[in-house]
Every structure is written in C-alpha cells, then in structure tokens.
Coordinates of C-alpha atoms in Angstrom, one line a residue:
M1 CA 64.4 20.4 141.2
C2 CA 62.4 22.9 143.3
G3 CA 62.7 22.9 147.0
I4 CA 59.8 23.1 149.5
V5 CA 59.7 23.7 153.2
G6 CA 56.8 24.5 155.5
Y7 CA 56.6 25.0 159.3
I8 CA 53.9 25.3 162.0
G9 CA 54.9 25.6 165.6
P10 CA 56.1 27.9 168.4
K11 CA 59.4 29.0 166.8
P12 CA 59.7 32.2 164.7
V13 CA 58.8 30.8 161.3
V14 CA 61.1 32.8 159.0
P15 CA 64.4 31.5 160.4
V16 CA 63.1 27.9 160.1
L17 CA 62.1 28.4 156.5
L18 CA 65.3 30.1 155.4
D19 CA 67.4 27.4 157.1
G20 CA 65.4 24.7 155.4
L21 CA 65.8 26.4 152.0
R22 CA 69.6 26.7 152.5
R23 CA 69.7 22.9 153.1
L24 CA 67.9 22.4 149.8
E25 CA 70.2 24.5 147.7
Y26 CA 72.0 21.5 146.3
R27 CA 68.9 20.8 144.2
G28 CA 69.6 23.9 142.1
Y29 CA 67.3 27.0 141.8
D30 CA 67.0 30.4 140.3
S31 CA 64.5 32.2 142.6
A32 CA 63.2 31.9 146.1
G33 CA 60.3 33.1 148.3
V34 CA 58.5 32.7 151.6
A35 CA 54.9 33.3 152.7
V36 CA 53.7 33.6 156.3
V37 CA 50.5 34.6 158.0
Q38 CA 50.7 37.5 160.4
G39 CA 47.8 39.6 161.7
G40 CA 45.3 37.5 159.8
E41 CA 46.9 38.4 156.4
I42 CA 49.3 36.5 154.1
E43 CA 52.7 38.3 153.7
V44 CA 54.9 37.2 150.8
R45 CA 58.5 38.0 150.0
R46 CA 60.1 36.7 146.8
S47 CA 63.2 37.4 144.7
A48 CA 65.0 36.1 141.6
G49 CA 68.5 34.7 142.1
K50 CA 70.1 33.3 145.2
L51 CA 68.8 33.1 148.8
I52 CA 70.8 36.1 149.8
N53 CA 68.5 38.2 147.6
L54 CA 65.5 36.9 149.5
E55 CA 67.2 37.4 152.8
N56 CA 67.9 41.1 151.8
A57 CA 64.2 41.5 150.8
I58 CA 63.1 40.2 154.2
Q59 CA 65.5 42.5 156.0
G60 CA 64.0 45.4 154.1
K61 CA 60.5 44.4 155.0
P62 CA 60.6 42.1 158.1
L63 CA 58.2 39.2 158.6
G64 CA 56.8 37.5 161.7
G65 CA 54.4 34.7 162.3
V66 CA 54.4 31.1 163.5
Y67 CA 53.6 29.2 160.4
G68 CA 54.4 29.6 156.7
L69 CA 55.9 28.2 153.5
G70 CA 59.2 28.6 151.7
H71 CA 60.3 27.6 148.2
T72 CA 63.3 27.6 145.8
R73 CA 62.4 27.4 142.1
W74 CA 64.1 26.2 139.0
A75 CA 62.2 27.8 136.2
T76 CA 60.1 25.6 134.0
H77 CA 56.9 27.4 133.2
G78 CA 57.9 31.0 132.9
R79 CA 61.1 32.9 133.3
P80 CA 63.2 33.0 136.5
T81 CA 61.8 36.4 137.7
E82 CA 60.3 37.6 140.9
E83 CA 56.7 37.5 139.7
N84 CA 57.2 33.8 138.7
A85 CA 58.9 32.9 142.0
H86 CA 56.8 31.0 144.5
P87 CA 54.7 31.2 146.7
H88 CA 51.8 32.0 144.4
R89 CA 48.5 33.6 145.5
D90 CA 44.9 33.3 144.4
G91 CA 42.9 36.3 143.2
S92 CA 41.9 37.3 146.8
G93 CA 45.4 37.0 148.2
R94 CA 44.1 34.7 150.9
I95 CA 45.5 31.4 149.6
V96 CA 49.1 30.6 148.7
V97 CA 50.7 27.5 147.1
V98 CA 54.2 26.2 146.6
H99 CA 54.8 23.5 144.0
N100 CA 57.3 21.1 142.6
G101 CA 56.4 19.4 139.3
I102 CA 54.1 19.9 136.4
I103 CA 50.4 20.7 136.0
E104 CA 49.9 19.1 132.6
N105 CA 46.4 20.5 132.0
Y106 CA 47.1 24.0 133.4
L107 CA 46.3 25.8 130.1
E108 CA 42.9 24.2 129.9
I109 CA 42.1 25.1 133.5
K110 CA 43.6 28.6 133.2
R111 CA 41.4 29.4 130.2
E112 CA 38.3 28.3 132.1
L113 CA 39.2 30.4 135.1
I114 CA 40.0 33.5 133.1
A115 CA 36.6 33.1 131.4
E116 CA 35.1 33.1 134.9
G117 CA 36.9 36.4 135.8
H118 CA 40.1 35.2 137.5
K119 CA 43.2 37.4 136.9
F120 CA 46.6 35.8 136.8
E121 CA 49.9 37.5 137.7
S122 CA 52.5 35.0 136.6
E123 CA 53.5 32.8 133.6
T124 CA 53.6 29.7 135.8
D125 CA 51.4 26.6 135.9
T126 CA 51.5 26.8 139.7
E127 CA 49.3 29.8 140.0
V128 CA 46.4 27.9 138.5
V129 CA 46.3 25.7 141.7
A130 CA 45.7 28.7 144.0
H131 CA 42.9 30.0 141.8
L132 CA 41.4 26.5 141.5
V133 CA 41.4 26.1 145.3
Q134 CA 39.8 29.6 145.6
K135 CA 37.1 28.5 143.2
E136 CA 36.4 25.3 145.2
W137 CA 36.3 27.2 148.6
K138 CA 33.1 26.4 150.5
N139 CA 34.2 27.3 154.1
D140 CA 34.6 23.6 155.0
G141 CA 38.4 23.7 155.4
L142 CA 41.4 24.2 153.1
E143 CA 41.9 20.4 152.8
N144 CA 38.4 19.9 151.4
A145 CA 38.8 22.7 148.9
A146 CA 42.2 21.2 147.9
L147 CA 40.6 17.7 147.5
R148 CA 38.0 19.1 145.2
A149 CA 40.6 21.0 143.2
M150 CA 42.8 17.9 142.8
R151 CA 40.0 16.2 140.9
R152 CA 40.7 18.6 138.0
V153 CA 44.5 18.5 138.1
R154 CA 46.6 16.2 135.9
G155 CA 50.3 15.8 136.2
L156 CA 53.1 14.9 138.6
F157 CA 53.4 17.4 141.4
A158 CA 54.1 18.1 145.1
L159 CA 52.0 20.9 146.5
V160 CA 51.8 22.7 149.9
L161 CA 48.9 25.2 150.5
M162 CA 48.1 27.7 153.2
S163 CA 45.1 30.0 153.7
A164 CA 44.5 33.0 155.9
D165 CA 40.9 32.0 156.1
D166 CA 41.7 28.6 157.7
P167 CA 44.4 29.6 160.1
E168 CA 47.3 27.5 161.6
K169 CA 47.0 24.8 158.9
L170 CA 49.2 23.6 156.1
V171 CA 48.0 21.1 153.5
A172 CA 50.5 19.0 151.5
V173 CA 49.6 16.8 148.5
R174 CA 51.9 14.4 146.6
N175 CA 51.5 12.9 143.2
G176 CA 55.0 12.1 142.0
P177 CA 57.7 14.4 143.4
P178 CA 58.6 13.6 147.0
I179 CA 57.0 15.2 150.1
V180 CA 58.2 14.4 153.6
V181 CA 56.3 15.4 156.8
G182 CA 58.3 15.9 160.0
M183 CA 56.8 15.3 163.4
G184 CA 58.5 17.4 166.2
D185 CA 57.6 18.1 169.8
G186 CA 54.6 20.4 169.4
E187 CA 55.8 21.5 165.9
Y188 CA 55.4 20.1 162.4
F189 CA 57.3 20.4 159.2
V190 CA 56.8 19.6 155.5
A191 CA 59.5 19.5 152.9
S192 CA 60.6 18.2 149.6
D193 CA 63.6 16.4 151.1
V194 CA 64.7 15.3 154.5
P195 CA 67.8 17.6 154.8
A196 CA 65.5 20.6 155.1
I197 CA 64.1 19.5 158.4
L198 CA 66.8 17.1 159.8
N199 CA 68.1 19.7 162.3
H200 CA 64.6 19.9 163.9
T201 CA 63.3 16.3 163.9
R202 CA 64.2 12.8 162.8
N203 CA 60.6 11.5 162.9
V204 CA 59.3 11.7 159.4
V205 CA 56.5 10.3 157.2
F206 CA 57.2 10.0 153.5
L207 CA 53.9 10.7 151.7
D208 CA 52.9 8.1 149.1
D209 CA 51.6 9.1 145.7
R210 CA 48.0 10.5 145.8
E211 CA 48.2 11.2 149.5
M212 CA 47.5 14.4 151.5
A213 CA 48.8 15.6 154.8
V214 CA 47.0 18.2 156.9
L215 CA 49.3 19.9 159.4
T216 CA 48.0 21.9 162.4
N217 CA 49.6 23.0 165.6
T218 CA 48.0 20.0 167.4
G219 CA 49.1 17.2 164.9
V220 CA 49.0 15.8 161.4
R221 CA 46.2 13.9 159.6
F222 CA 46.8 11.8 156.5
M223 CA 44.3 10.9 153.8
T224 CA 44.2 9.8 150.2
I225 CA 43.2 12.4 147.6
D226 CA 39.8 10.7 147.3
G227 CA 39.2 11.7 151.0
T228 CA 39.9 8.3 152.7
M229 CA 41.7 8.7 156.0
V230 CA 44.9 6.7 156.4
D231 CA 47.0 5.8 159.4
R232 CA 50.7 6.7 158.9
K233 CA 53.3 6.1 161.5
P234 CA 56.5 8.1 161.5
T235 CA 59.9 6.6 160.6
R236 CA 62.9 7.4 162.7
V237 CA 65.6 8.8 160.3
T238 CA 69.1 7.8 161.4
W239 CA 70.9 9.0 158.2
D240 CA 73.6 11.6 158.2
P241 CA 72.8 14.7 156.1
I242 CA 74.4 13.2 152.9
S243 CA 72.5 10.0 153.3
A244 CA 69.3 12.0 154.0
E245 CA 69.6 13.5 150.6
K246 CA 69.2 10.1 149.1
A247 CA 65.5 10.1 150.1
G248 CA 65.6 6.6 151.3
Y249 CA 67.5 5.1 148.4
K250 CA 70.6 3.1 149.1
H251 CA 72.7 5.1 146.6
F252 CA 72.4 8.3 144.7
M253 CA 72.7 6.4 141.5
L254 CA 69.6 4.4 142.2
K255 CA 67.7 7.5 143.3
E256 CA 68.7 9.3 140.1
I257 CA 67.7 6.3 137.9
F258 CA 64.3 6.5 139.4
E259 CA 64.1 10.3 139.0
Q260 CA 64.4 10.0 135.2
P261 CA 60.7 10.2 134.4
H262 CA 60.5 13.5 136.3
A263 CA 63.8 14.7 134.9
V264 CA 62.6 14.1 131.3
R265 CA 59.4 15.9 132.0
D266 CA 61.3 18.9 133.3
T267 CA 63.5 18.9 130.2
V268 CA 60.4 19.0 128.0
L269 CA 58.3 21.4 130.1
G270 CA 57.2 24.5 128.4
R271 CA 59.3 23.8 125.3
A272 CA 56.9 22.3 122.8
S273 CA 53.3 22.5 121.6
I274 CA 51.5 19.4 120.4
E275 CA 48.9 21.6 118.9
T276 CA 51.2 23.7 116.6
G277 CA 54.1 21.3 116.3
Q278 CA 56.5 24.1 117.4
V279 CA 59.5 23.8 119.7
H280 CA 60.5 26.7 121.9
L281 CA 64.2 26.8 122.8
N282 CA 64.4 30.4 123.9
E283 CA 67.7 29.9 125.8
M284 CA 69.3 28.8 122.5
S285 CA 69.7 32.5 121.4
I286 CA 70.3 31.6 117.8
A287 CA 67.8 33.1 115.3
D288 CA 65.8 30.8 113.0
A289 CA 67.4 32.5 110.0
D290 CA 70.8 31.6 111.3
L291 CA 69.8 28.0 111.9
R292 CA 68.6 27.8 108.3
A293 CA 72.0 29.0 107.1
I294 CA 73.8 26.1 108.9
D295 CA 75.0 23.4 106.5
K296 CA 76.8 21.1 109.0
I297 CA 76.6 20.3 112.6
T298 CA 79.5 19.0 114.8
L299 CA 78.6 17.5 118.1
L300 CA 81.4 17.7 120.7
A301 CA 81.4 15.6 123.9
C302 CA 83.2 13.1 126.1
G303 CA 82.3 9.8 127.8
T304 CA 78.5 9.3 128.2
S305 CA 77.8 12.6 126.6
W306 CA 79.6 11.3 123.5
H307 CA 77.1 8.4 123.3
A308 CA 74.3 10.9 123.5
A309 CA 75.9 12.8 120.6
L310 CA 75.9 9.5 118.5
V311 CA 72.2 9.2 119.1
G312 CA 71.7 12.8 118.3
K313 CA 73.4 12.3 114.9
F314 CA 70.6 9.8 114.0
M315 CA 67.9 12.2 115.2
I316 CA 69.2 15.3 113.4
E317 CA 70.1 13.7 110.1
E318 CA 66.7 11.9 109.9
L319 CA 64.5 14.9 111.0
A320 CA 66.5 17.9 109.8
K321 CA 68.3 16.4 106.8
L322 CA 71.6 18.0 108.0
P323 CA 75.0 16.2 108.0
V324 CA 76.3 15.6 111.5
E325 CA 79.8 14.8 112.7
V326 CA 80.4 13.4 116.2
D327 CA 83.8 14.1 117.7
Y328 CA 85.5 13.3 121.0
G329 CA 86.2 16.6 122.8
S330 CA 89.6 15.2 123.7
E331 CA 90.6 14.6 120.1
Y332 CA 88.9 17.4 118.2
R333 CA 91.5 20.1 118.3
Y334 CA 94.3 17.8 117.4
R335 CA 93.1 17.0 113.9
N336 CA 92.7 20.4 112.3
P337 CA 88.9 20.1 111.7
I338 CA 87.3 21.7 108.6
I339 CA 85.0 24.4 109.9
N340 CA 83.4 27.6 108.7
N341 CA 80.7 30.0 109.7
K342 CA 78.0 27.7 108.4
T343 CA 79.1 25.0 110.9
L344 CA 77.2 24.8 114.2
A345 CA 79.4 23.3 117.0
V346 CA 77.3 21.8 119.8
A347 CA 79.1 21.1 123.1
I348 CA 77.3 18.4 125.1
T349 CA 78.3 18.4 128.8
Q350 CA 76.4 17.7 132.0
S351 CA 78.6 20.0 134.2
G352 CA 79.5 22.6 131.6
E353 CA 83.0 22.4 133.0
T354 CA 84.5 19.4 131.1
A355 CA 88.0 20.6 130.1
D356 CA 88.3 18.6 126.8
T357 CA 84.8 19.6 125.6
L358 CA 85.4 23.2 126.5
A359 CA 88.7 23.1 124.5
A360 CA 86.9 21.6 121.5
L361 CA 84.2 24.3 121.7
R362 CA 86.9 27.0 121.7
E363 CA 88.7 25.4 118.8
A364 CA 85.5 25.4 116.8
K365 CA 84.7 29.0 117.7
G366 CA 88.2 30.0 116.8
K367 CA 87.7 28.7 113.3
G368 CA 84.5 30.7 112.9
A369 CA 81.8 28.2 113.8
R370 CA 78.5 29.1 115.4
S371 CA 78.2 27.6 118.9
L372 CA 75.6 26.0 121.2
S373 CA 75.8 24.0 124.4
I374 CA 73.6 21.3 125.8
C375 CA 74.2 21.5 129.6
N376 CA 72.6 20.8 133.0
V377 CA 74.3 23.5 135.1
V378 CA 73.1 27.0 134.8
G379 CA 75.9 29.5 134.5
S380 CA 78.7 27.0 133.9
M381 CA 81.6 27.7 131.6
A382 CA 80.1 26.0 128.6
T383 CA 76.9 28.0 128.9
R384 CA 78.9 31.3 129.2
E385 CA 81.1 30.6 126.2
A386 CA 78.6 29.2 123.8
E387 CA 76.2 31.6 121.9
G388 CA 73.2 29.8 123.4
T389 CA 72.3 26.8 125.6
I390 CA 69.7 24.1 125.7
Y391 CA 69.4 23.3 129.4
T392 CA 68.5 19.8 130.3
H393 CA 66.9 20.7 133.7
A394 CA 67.9 17.2 135.1
G395 CA 68.6 18.7 138.5
P396 CA 71.7 17.9 140.5
E397 CA 73.3 14.5 139.7
I398 CA 75.4 13.3 142.6
G399 CA 76.3 9.8 141.4
V400 CA 79.5 9.8 139.2
A401 CA 78.0 7.5 136.7
S402 CA 75.7 9.5 134.6
T403 CA 72.0 8.4 134.4
K404 CA 69.4 11.1 134.3
A405 CA 71.9 13.6 132.8
F406 CA 72.3 11.2 129.9
T407 CA 68.7 10.6 129.2
T408 CA 67.8 14.3 129.4
Q409 CA 70.6 15.0 126.9
L410 CA 68.9 12.6 124.5
V411 CA 65.6 14.4 125.0
A412 CA 67.3 17.8 124.5
L413 CA 68.8 16.5 121.3
Y414 CA 65.4 15.2 120.1
L415 CA 63.9 18.7 120.8
F416 CA 66.8 20.3 119.0
A417 CA 66.4 18.0 115.9
L418 CA 62.7 18.9 115.8
K419 CA 63.5 22.6 116.1
L420 CA 65.9 22.3 113.2
A421 CA 63.3 20.4 111.2
E422 CA 60.7 23.1 111.9
V423 CA 62.9 26.1 110.8
R424 CA 64.3 24.2 107.8
G425 CA 60.9 23.0 106.6
T426 CA 62.0 19.3 106.4
L427 CA 59.1 17.9 108.4
P428 CA 55.4 18.8 107.9
Q429 CA 53.5 20.2 110.9
K430 CA 51.4 17.1 111.3
E431 CA 54.4 14.9 111.6
R432 CA 56.1 17.3 114.1
C433 CA 53.0 17.1 116.2
D434 CA 53.1 13.3 116.2
Y435 CA 56.8 13.4 117.2
L436 CA 56.0 15.8 120.1
T437 CA 53.0 13.7 121.2
A438 CA 55.3 10.7 121.6
L439 CA 57.7 12.9 123.6
M440 CA 55.0 14.1 125.9
Q441 CA 54.1 10.5 126.6
L442 CA 57.7 9.5 127.3
P443 CA 57.7 10.2 131.1
Q444 CA 54.9 7.7 131.7
V445 CA 56.6 5.2 129.4
L446 CA 59.8 5.6 131.6
D447 CA 57.7 5.1 134.8
D448 CA 56.4 1.8 133.3
T449 CA 59.9 0.8 132.2
L450 CA 61.2 1.1 135.8
E451 CA 59.0 -1.8 136.7
V452 CA 61.7 -4.1 135.3
A453 CA 64.0 -3.2 138.3
K454 CA 63.3 -6.5 140.2
Q455 CA 64.0 -8.5 137.1
M456 CA 67.2 -6.7 136.5
E457 CA 68.2 -7.4 140.1
E458 CA 67.6 -11.1 139.5
I459 CA 69.7 -11.1 136.3
A460 CA 72.5 -9.3 138.2
A461 CA 72.5 -12.0 140.8
K462 CA 73.0 -14.6 138.0
F463 CA 75.8 -12.8 136.1
H464 CA 77.7 -10.6 138.6
N465 CA 80.7 -12.9 138.8
R466 CA 81.4 -12.9 135.1
S467 CA 84.5 -11.2 133.9
D468 CA 83.4 -10.0 130.5
F469 CA 80.2 -8.7 128.8
L470 CA 79.3 -7.9 125.2
Y471 CA 76.6 -5.4 124.3
L472 CA 75.1 -5.3 120.8
G473 CA 72.7 -2.9 119.1
R474 CA 71.8 -1.7 115.7
G475 CA 70.8 1.6 114.2
I476 CA 70.0 4.4 116.7
N477 CA 70.3 1.8 119.5
Y478 CA 73.9 0.9 118.9
P479 CA 75.2 3.9 120.9
I480 CA 73.1 2.6 123.8
A481 CA 75.0 -0.7 123.6
L482 CA 78.2 1.4 124.0
E483 CA 76.7 3.3 126.9
G484 CA 75.5 0.1 128.6
A485 CA 79.0 -1.3 128.4
L486 CA 80.5 1.9 129.8
K487 CA 78.1 1.9 132.7
L488 CA 79.1 -1.6 133.6
K489 CA 82.8 -0.8 133.4
E490 CA 82.5 2.4 135.4
I491 CA 80.8 1.1 138.5
S492 CA 81.4 -2.7 138.6
Y493 CA 84.9 -2.8 137.1
I494 CA 83.9 -5.6 134.8
H495 CA 85.4 -5.6 131.3
A496 CA 82.6 -4.8 128.8
E497 CA 82.5 -3.9 125.2
G498 CA 79.7 -2.3 123.1
Y499 CA 79.4 -2.8 119.3
P500 CA 77.1 -2.2 116.4
A501 CA 75.7 -5.7 116.1
G502 CA 76.7 -5.9 112.4
E503 CA 80.3 -5.6 113.5
M504 CA 80.1 -8.7 115.7
K505 CA 81.4 -11.0 112.8
H506 CA 84.3 -8.6 112.2
G507 CA 86.1 -9.5 115.4
P508 CA 84.1 -9.7 118.7
I509 CA 82.5 -13.0 117.8
A510 CA 85.8 -14.6 118.6
L511 CA 85.3 -13.7 122.3
I512 CA 81.9 -15.4 122.7
D513 CA 81.8 -18.6 124.7
E514 CA 79.8 -20.1 127.6
Q515 CA 81.2 -17.5 130.0
M516 CA 80.3 -14.5 127.9
P517 CA 76.9 -12.8 128.6
V518 CA 75.7 -11.0 125.5
V519 CA 73.3 -8.1 126.0
A520 CA 71.2 -7.7 122.9
L521 CA 69.1 -4.6 122.3
A522 CA 66.4 -6.1 120.0
T523 CA 63.3 -3.8 120.0
H524 CA 60.7 -4.2 117.3
D525 CA 61.9 -1.8 114.6
H526 CA 63.2 -2.1 111.0
V527 CA 66.4 -3.9 112.1
F528 CA 64.7 -6.4 114.4
E529 CA 65.2 -9.4 112.1
K530 CA 68.9 -8.5 111.7
M531 CA 69.2 -8.4 115.6
Q532 CA 67.4 -11.7 115.7
G533 CA 70.1 -13.2 113.4
N534 CA 72.9 -11.8 115.6
I535 CA 71.3 -13.3 118.7
Q536 CA 71.2 -16.7 117.0
E537 CA 74.9 -16.4 116.0
A538 CA 75.8 -15.6 119.7
K539 CA 73.8 -18.5 121.0
A540 CA 75.4 -20.9 118.5
R541 CA 78.7 -20.1 120.1
G542 CA 77.5 -20.7 123.7
G543 CA 76.8 -17.1 124.8
S544 CA 74.2 -16.4 127.5
I545 CA 71.7 -13.9 126.0
I546 CA 70.2 -11.0 127.9
A547 CA 67.8 -9.6 125.4
I548 CA 65.8 -6.4 125.8
T549 CA 62.8 -6.2 123.5
T550 CA 59.4 -4.5 123.1
K551 CA 56.5 -5.7 125.1
G552 CA 54.3 -8.3 123.4
D553 CA 57.3 -10.1 121.8
T554 CA 56.8 -13.8 120.8
T555 CA 59.7 -14.3 118.4
L556 CA 62.5 -14.0 120.9
K557 CA 60.6 -16.0 123.5
D558 CA 60.7 -19.0 121.1
L559 CA 64.4 -18.4 120.3
L560 CA 65.8 -18.0 123.8
G561 CA 66.6 -20.9 126.2
E562 CA 66.4 -21.5 129.9
D563 CA 69.8 -19.9 130.6
D564 CA 68.9 -16.7 128.7
S565 CA 66.9 -13.7 129.9
L566 CA 64.2 -11.7 128.2
I567 CA 63.4 -8.1 129.4
E568 CA 60.3 -6.5 127.9
I569 CA 59.9 -2.8 127.9
P570 CA 57.1 -0.5 126.7
A571 CA 57.0 0.7 123.1
T572 CA 57.6 4.3 122.1
H573 CA 58.6 6.1 119.0
R574 CA 61.7 4.6 117.4
L575 CA 63.8 7.8 117.8
L576 CA 62.9 7.8 121.6
M577 CA 63.6 4.1 122.1
P578 CA 67.3 4.8 123.2
V579 CA 65.9 6.7 126.2
V580 CA 63.8 3.8 127.3
I581 CA 66.4 1.1 126.7
S582 CA 68.9 3.0 128.8
L583 CA 66.9 2.4 132.0
P584 CA 67.2 -1.4 132.3
L585 CA 70.9 -1.2 131.3
Q586 CA 71.5 1.3 134.1
L587 CA 69.7 -0.9 136.5
L588 CA 71.7 -4.0 135.4
S589 CA 75.0 -2.2 136.0
Y590 CA 73.8 -0.8 139.4
Y591 CA 72.7 -4.2 140.7
I592 CA 75.8 -6.0 139.5
A593 CA 78.0 -3.4 141.1
V594 CA 76.1 -3.7 144.4
R595 CA 76.4 -7.5 144.3
R596 CA 80.2 -7.1 143.8
G597 CA 80.5 -4.7 146.8
C598 CA 81.6 -1.7 144.6
D599 CA 81.4 1.9 145.6
V600 CA 78.5 2.7 143.3
D601 CA 78.3 6.5 143.7
Q602 CA 82.1 7.2 143.8
P603 CA 83.8 4.5 141.6
R604 CA 87.5 4.4 141.8
N605 CA 89.6 6.7 139.6
L606 CA 86.6 8.7 138.3
A607 CA 85.3 12.2 139.0
K608 CA 81.9 13.6 138.3
S609 CA 83.3 16.4 136.1
V610 CA 86.7 16.0 134.4
T611 CA 87.9 19.6 134.6
V612 CA 91.5 18.9 133.5
E613 CA 92.7 17.5 130.2

C-alpha cells in the first residue's frame, strides 16, 4: 500500500526522494510528502493527490538538505487530505515519522497522550508514533527512544523516523510490512520496496520482523527491537525492475498470496468498532434510510468476483435478512431482469473496468435500481458510475489470477452485510460486536494459515501430473470449491470442476476413479457430518482425498488413508471461513502450476482486467 523512501548521503536529498516515490507509484496512493533537515530544522512538504502536486509544492517552497524521508499514502486512518499525508510530526516539530501498516492500539495511546497534554494535528494512527517517541526522548539517541516507544505499540507496521535533535540519522523498524535497507558508496537508503533504490545500489538488506536499522552517514547498524545487536550482511540484487517489485518472491502470485493478512487488515482498517458494533462505510454514500428501504439486492460480477458474490449472498441473507440474487455480469442484461427503485445493484470488480460487469451495472441503473460498487481501484469506471463504493484497499494485484483481491472482496461483503444488519435492526449490538471481533482477529488467523505452504507444496508434487480434479464444499464454502477449481484451471491448465458436495451424486460421482483427486472442504461446522459422508463416497470409488479441515480434527484422520492428504487450518467464525480456506487452495494451484512449468503470473489467453465484452 503506502510507499516509503529515505536517504542519507552526499547527494541532494529531494531529487533522490522524489525519484524513489515515483518508482513506488505502482503501489497506489492518494497523497504524498517529504521531510528533510536543513539548518537544524525539519522542513515538511505534503500534498493530496499525485506526485506532481507535491513537486509543485516543493517548487513553490524549495528544500535542501542531505538526508530525509519521503512517503506515498493510501488512506486508511483518516481522509486523503494534506493534513493526513505523511510525514507526521510530534508536538515539538523536531521528530517526524513515515509509516506503512496499522497501529492497532493507537486510540488507547492517543487518549493517554492527550491527557498528558499532547496535541494532535491529523486523523491518522501514524501521528501517535511521533508523539510517543517524543515522550520517550531521553537524549540517548533516536533509536533508543524508538525502542522504548515500540514496547507500547501493537500491530503490523513499517516505520522510518528522523529527528532534528539527533542529526544525520534515520531509524527504520519493521514488524510486518517490508523494509529494505540499501548500502551504497558513502550513502544509505531505506525503502518499502527495492525498486525505489535500485538505480542507486543493488546491495540491500531486507529487515526481518521485529528488527531495527539505524542509518548514519558512516554506515548502518542492525538490532532487534528488544535492543540486541545483530549482524546483517547485504544481498546483491540482480533482478530487473519488474523482478525487484516481487520483493524476493519467485512470482507476483506467491507474493500476493502472502500479502493477504496485510491486505485484509487494510480492508478493515478504520471501518468498524468492536466497542459499539458499528460499521463505517463512508465511501458508500448511500444513507441509512435508503438502505432500510431496499427490499432486494442483486450482486453483479464475473469470474472470481462472481464466486465472492456467491459467498456474499450467504452473508447478507443470514445477517441482514434480505433476499439476494447473484448474476453473471455477462448474462444479466440479456434476461430482462426484474428491478425497481427498491433494488440495490452491487457491482463487484477488482479493476472497476470489467466490461461485462459495467454493462450489468448500467442495465440495473437504467431500470431504476440504486447502485454500489465493491472495487480495488480508486477512480475506476465502476466507482465513478455507481452511487457509492466500498474500496477493498488490497493494493496493486499484478498476478492475473486473483488472490488478495478475492479475499478482500469477501471481507468487504462481510462488512457490508453487517452494515445492512445494523441499519435494518436484524442483529443485536452484542452479536454485531462478536462478528466484528472475529473480523479483527482474521489477519492473524490468515498469518497462521499460511504456515501450510510447505505441506501444499508437497501435495502439489504428488498430484501435479493428474489431468482432472474435483472440488467439493457445502454451505457457504461451496463457492470456494468453485474458486479453487477456477484457480487450478487458470494457472496450471488442468481440468477442474467445483460443486456443492450434495450435487456429487447427481452426476460428478461418475468421474471419480483412482486418477481423480477430490479436494474436500470439510471444516467443523453444521454440515461437517454431511461432508464426511461425501468423502466416504469418494473414497469408496477410488478417489484420492485432499481434505481441508479445522485444526484439532480427529474424525477425518481416522477416515483417510495413506494416499490421502489432510490439511488443518485455524478456526474462525463460520462466515469468515471462506477467506481462510481460500489460502491453501491458492497455494495448491500455485505450486502445481510451478511444477508443470506454467507461466503463473501471466497464464495463456487471460488478462488481468477484461475490458471488452
């Protein structure tokens, strides 16, 4: 999401910072800023919008200096305004910070600091860090004040700090989002991604989680955030710029699979209160009274987004008690759908430019429906044509096969369902708080789920030569069986079909033999026993079972044989289980495609965004 770049060395700092920010534009952003130290004072220039606005601001009030920080921001806490743009200062104006990520306990810290007399200028969680470092300042170095401050901070974040009172020093901290340190000839760099600094140096150190780097004009020191010094040797980067953006992953798809905990956190950020049970979807731009007047929802989508819509139907109908139709965007306008002004048409599209989905949205609007989009790209056509938008904030997704865009759509639909339940009064406050608590815990659950990657790689090695796969699921998980099959088809070119498991006996069971792997989604919910029966039926016909279940399972372990595979994933709320199950299925498809030598990121015949009918 956000882009970070810092520099200390003999070159004029501002051109280095602006060049680095340009090379991070692919990450997406809505404001930008720089801070430099000149004449013993910190000078900050910030602007909303694109980098050209920042460049114009600097032209109007030029900056000098030999060290400083730059940042591009995608709004999470607070609106995309100049006052919310980074860098952020402490109360004295002597400390600045840039930040990527989330300070989960910022409200608690902010209240304490306000009670102690600190005054805040922005709506962001980031500003808390600058004030907290100011509070911990004891004239023993910026890094020590930062270390003390980090003991109070919870969340996933990448931070870079600078102080006029500890000159010619940058301090970077990583706990989640990436931070890379560049080692040049008498100059040093810090950035959120390698492309920002690749024109200056190819010798880099990727910080590990809970690590700190202290950059001065004489070198770089590394330590853990408990203060233990560590010896880090630079890696020589030989990637071209496109490869550099992969942050060390072999493919964009794999990188984006592993970005999902952070992407989901960004989707949720600032949108829900577990204290009040309220959901804040300000970009939606549809009044609560208008939402209460809706008597039917139509979800419009194509491909993977259509699978997200199927999951959304379960969520909305259960929580908001509203009937939901799910339509393919490519078919919708050809069936003369029944719509009126009490219908809400929701277009779900990663790019916001999918031609069929846009056509369906226009058809619904033309018949009088209210309209909404769920989209990842700010300013795209769908967001301009719909009355309001729920942005997924997944960040740029380069791989053609959708991963983090899909799971963040699921999370956006969950938030939307809870918002509808709130305004329609179909769910008591206590229950809404419980649903939101589960959502807040989801990023950590996804982090834990990604630990199955090695197991999925081993399963892929076993089955990558098979020509057919069958995916089965029940209830809210059956659309994930469809999505798992689609992923395998898209990137490995293996024929795969997904079905509601209850439909297996109505045709697909005829396909099952010793050469047919059957992927069964069998988490511990109200249909677990039914799934268990489906697995037994598949085994009786020779199928090899790849079962995904909840951790702590004993039933399936006794049922499966040596040729079968059991993947255990963490538990979460039943309505969020589709998000969790998606990750091992994505990994299975990825590793099978790699084994088969396929072009994972750009599979044949497919485009990232289908902008023609």
